[in-house]
Tab-separated table of C-alpha atoms in Angstrom:
chain	number	residue	atom	x	y	z
N	1	UNK	CA	90.938	-15.549	-28.953
N	2	UNK	CA	90.361	-15.433	-32.685
N	3	UNK	CA	93.416	-15.401	-34.918
N	4	UNK	CA	92.987	-13.045	-37.832
N	5	UNK	CA	95.122	-12.422	-40.886
N	6	UNK	CA	96.121	-9.073	-39.375
N	7	UNK	CA	97.176	-10.752	-36.106
N	8	UNK	CA	99.270	-13.285	-38.013
N	9	UNK	CA	100.882	-10.543	-40.092
N	10	UNK	CA	101.706	-8.539	-36.959
N	11	UNK	CA	103.278	-11.638	-35.395
N	12	UNK	CA	105.287	-12.299	-38.559
N	13	UNK	CA	106.529	-8.707	-38.645
N	14	UNK	CA	107.527	-8.965	-34.968
N	15	UNK	CA	109.430	-12.181	-35.639
N	16	UNK	CA	111.258	-10.656	-38.616
N	17	UNK	CA	112.217	-7.566	-36.619
N	18	UNK	CA	113.378	-9.631	-33.643
N	19	UNK	CA	115.564	-11.913	-35.758
N	20	UNK	CA	117.041	-9.029	-37.764
N	21	UNK	CA	117.887	-7.241	-34.496
N	22	UNK	CA	119.481	-10.375	-33.026
N	23	UNK	CA	121.796	-11.010	-35.976
N	24	UNK	CA	122.681	-7.332	-36.380
N	25	UNK	CA	123.581	-7.186	-32.684
N	26	UNK	CA	125.990	-10.103	-32.969
N	27	UNK	CA	127.630	-8.631	-36.064
N	28	UNK	CA	128.086	-5.220	-34.419
N	29	UNK	CA	129.211	-6.855	-31.159
N	30	UNK	CA	132.278	-8.292	-32.885
N	31	UNK	CA	133.581	-4.729	-33.319
N	32	UNK	CA	133.273	-3.699	-29.673
N	33	UNK	CA	136.187	-1.633	-28.327
N	34	UNK	CA	138.163	-1.796	-31.584
N	35	UNK	CA	140.237	0.959	-33.114
N	36	UNK	CA	139.876	1.858	-36.773
N	37	UNK	CA	143.228	0.198	-37.411
N	38	UNK	CA	142.049	-3.048	-35.813
N	39	UNK	CA	138.814	-2.873	-37.834
N	40	UNK	CA	140.960	-2.748	-41.007
N	41	UNK	CA	143.211	-5.666	-39.985
N	42	UNK	CA	143.097	-8.951	-41.887
N	43	UNK	CA	143.501	-11.837	-39.469
N	44	UNK	CA	142.804	-14.806	-41.741
N	45	UNK	CA	143.696	-15.910	-45.270
N	46	UNK	CA	140.570	-14.067	-46.397
N	47	UNK	CA	140.609	-10.423	-47.483
N	48	UNK	CA	137.748	-9.769	-45.036
N	49	UNK	CA	138.102	-7.375	-42.116
N	50	UNK	CA	135.607	-6.427	-39.440
N	51	UNK	CA	135.156	-2.893	-40.733
N	52	UNK	CA	134.808	-4.165	-44.278
N	53	UNK	CA	132.176	-6.703	-43.246
N	54	UNK	CA	130.071	-4.064	-41.500
N	55	UNK	CA	130.365	-1.807	-44.544
N	56	UNK	CA	129.455	-4.665	-46.903
N	57	UNK	CA	126.455	-5.868	-44.882
N	58	UNK	CA	125.106	-2.311	-44.655
N	59	UNK	CA	125.470	-1.787	-48.416
N	60	UNK	CA	123.857	-5.110	-49.263
N	61	UNK	CA	120.961	-4.558	-46.860
N	62	UNK	CA	120.386	-1.081	-48.303
N	63	UNK	CA	120.347	-2.503	-51.838
N	64	UNK	CA	117.881	-5.238	-50.910
N	65	UNK	CA	115.561	-2.758	-49.186
N	66	UNK	CA	115.617	-0.629	-52.334
N	67	UNK	CA	114.962	-3.780	-54.391
N	68	UNK	CA	111.744	-4.399	-52.437
N	69	UNK	CA	110.486	-0.966	-53.482
N	70	UNK	CA	112.059	-0.466	-56.929
N	71	UNK	CA	112.786	-3.937	-58.265
N	72	UNK	CA	115.893	-5.020	-60.149
N	73	UNK	CA	116.861	-1.438	-60.989
N	74	UNK	CA	118.282	-1.361	-57.441
N	75	UNK	CA	121.100	-3.708	-58.518
N	76	UNK	CA	123.457	-3.533	-61.440
N	77	UNK	CA	123.364	-5.989	-64.325
N	78	UNK	CA	126.382	-7.955	-63.136
N	79	UNK	CA	126.909	-9.590	-66.517
N	80	UNK	CA	127.448	-6.146	-68.075
N	81	UNK	CA	129.760	-4.715	-65.413
N	82	UNK	CA	133.128	-3.322	-66.476
N	83	UNK	CA	136.327	-4.163	-64.596
N	84	UNK	CA	136.209	-0.701	-63.009
N	85	UNK	CA	132.650	-1.284	-61.811
N	86	UNK	CA	133.627	-4.691	-60.420
N	87	UNK	CA	136.567	-3.089	-58.569
N	88	UNK	CA	134.248	-0.407	-57.157
N	89	UNK	CA	131.803	-3.122	-56.070
N	90	UNK	CA	134.683	-4.887	-54.285
N	91	UNK	CA	135.380	-1.627	-52.422
N	92	UNK	CA	132.236	-2.353	-50.416
N	93	UNK	CA	134.309	-4.945	-48.509
N	94	UNK	CA	137.086	-2.513	-47.536
N	95	UNK	CA	137.241	0.013	-44.706
N	96	UNK	CA	139.246	2.695	-46.488
N	97	UNK	CA	141.675	5.028	-44.683
N	98	UNK	CA	139.190	7.918	-44.988
N	99	UNK	CA	136.460	5.832	-43.302
N	100	UNK	CA	136.021	5.026	-39.632
N	101	UNK	CA	134.488	2.103	-37.831
N	102	UNK	CA	132.162	4.525	-36.032
N	103	UNK	CA	131.087	5.939	-39.394
N	104	UNK	CA	130.267	2.569	-40.959
N	105	UNK	CA	128.466	1.470	-37.783
N	106	UNK	CA	126.382	4.660	-37.901
N	107	UNK	CA	125.557	4.021	-41.562
N	108	UNK	CA	124.599	0.448	-40.694
N	109	UNK	CA	122.231	1.759	-37.993
N	110	UNK	CA	120.633	4.122	-40.526
N	111	UNK	CA	120.204	1.299	-43.055
N	112	UNK	CA	118.778	-1.037	-40.390
N	113	UNK	CA	116.252	1.598	-39.302
N	114	UNK	CA	115.085	1.991	-42.921
N	115	UNK	CA	114.738	-1.779	-43.350
N	116	UNK	CA	112.885	-2.113	-40.044
N	117	UNK	CA	110.479	0.617	-41.129
N	118	UNK	CA	109.791	-1.367	-44.314
N	119	UNK	CA	109.125	-4.513	-42.271
N	120	UNK	CA	106.655	-2.566	-40.119
N	121	UNK	CA	104.849	-0.659	-42.871
N	122	UNK	CA	105.007	-2.547	-46.160
N	123	UNK	CA	101.344	-3.298	-46.904
N	124	UNK	CA	102.007	-6.751	-48.373
N	125	UNK	CA	104.970	-9.024	-47.591
N	126	UNK	CA	103.935	-11.202	-50.548
N	127	UNK	CA	104.642	-8.511	-53.152
N	128	UNK	CA	107.319	-9.756	-55.551
N	129	UNK	CA	109.947	-8.213	-57.773
N	130	UNK	CA	111.899	-9.846	-60.609
N	131	UNK	CA	115.453	-10.673	-59.582
N	132	UNK	CA	118.266	-8.691	-61.197
N	133	UNK	CA	120.458	-10.259	-63.867
N	134	UNK	CA	123.271	-12.071	-62.052
N	135	UNK	CA	124.885	-15.488	-62.417
N	136	UNK	CA	123.823	-16.476	-58.894
N	137	UNK	CA	120.083	-15.886	-59.472
N	138	UNK	CA	117.778	-18.182	-61.388
N	139	UNK	CA	116.818	-16.571	-64.707
N	140	UNK	CA	113.311	-15.147	-64.523
N	141	UNK	CA	113.137	-15.617	-60.749
N	142	UNK	CA	111.103	-13.400	-58.446
N	143	UNK	CA	111.425	-12.812	-54.723
N	144	UNK	CA	108.776	-11.631	-52.317
N	145	UNK	CA	109.488	-8.918	-49.767
N	146	UNK	CA	109.297	-11.656	-47.108
N	147	UNK	CA	112.005	-13.662	-48.858
N	148	UNK	CA	114.195	-10.574	-49.191
N	149	UNK	CA	113.889	-9.868	-45.463
N	150	UNK	CA	114.821	-13.477	-44.715
N	151	UNK	CA	117.759	-13.197	-47.113
N	152	UNK	CA	118.996	-10.064	-45.318
N	153	UNK	CA	118.699	-11.960	-42.032
N	154	UNK	CA	120.589	-14.974	-43.402
N	155	UNK	CA	123.353	-12.871	-44.920
N	156	UNK	CA	123.753	-10.933	-41.669
N	157	UNK	CA	123.966	-14.160	-39.654
N	158	UNK	CA	126.494	-15.656	-42.077
N	159	UNK	CA	128.708	-12.580	-41.930
N	160	UNK	CA	128.377	-12.538	-38.132
N	161	UNK	CA	130.071	-15.918	-38.127
N	162	UNK	CA	132.828	-14.603	-40.382
N	163	UNK	CA	133.236	-11.594	-38.101
N	164	UNK	CA	133.433	-13.786	-35.012
N	165	UNK	CA	136.331	-15.757	-36.515
N	166	UNK	CA	138.131	-12.580	-37.613
N	167	UNK	CA	137.727	-11.050	-34.138
N	168	UNK	CA	138.906	-14.169	-32.338
N	169	UNK	CA	142.010	-14.243	-34.539
N	170	UNK	CA	142.572	-10.533	-33.887
N	171	UNK	CA	142.661	-10.551	-30.095
N	172	UNK	CA	140.975	-13.703	-28.799
N	173	UNK	CA	137.639	-12.002	-28.081
N	174	UNK	CA	134.546	-14.086	-28.798
N	175	UNK	CA	130.898	-13.197	-29.196
N	176	UNK	CA	129.853	-16.231	-27.158
N	177	UNK	CA	131.603	-18.749	-24.953
């Protein structure tokens, strides 16, 4: 069987989709059978809650997917943010009283479907965009769509670990073991 560039690209897309699905599953799994109140409960010294993590990961994934298409305009210039804008950005980590766990999980599903569609249909995973202005990015740096998808995957996996600790402290439930 001859391996072509198209075959390799299809395999890469499949791998990206499979890994994104795996890490999203484990993050969502930490919220199984929880009430909205439990999803808002801090269980560690951190400000993080399970509902807030889901909300944050969905917002970040949505921003990165938009970045792939629109470039740095998808993210604010963090160095120019006002205190009010910083506070609003921090709200992405909080499941507010007018929000529900079911609602943020549904939004996360919508965001994931959009990202997955990009993985499947983006003509070139090598296309790059300049990174937005932020102290945590190298000045003048560029990321390919491939790197953005891997970053989404990494961030989701990292927050899955946070969520697992928060859930275990909440009621002893674990994702594994």
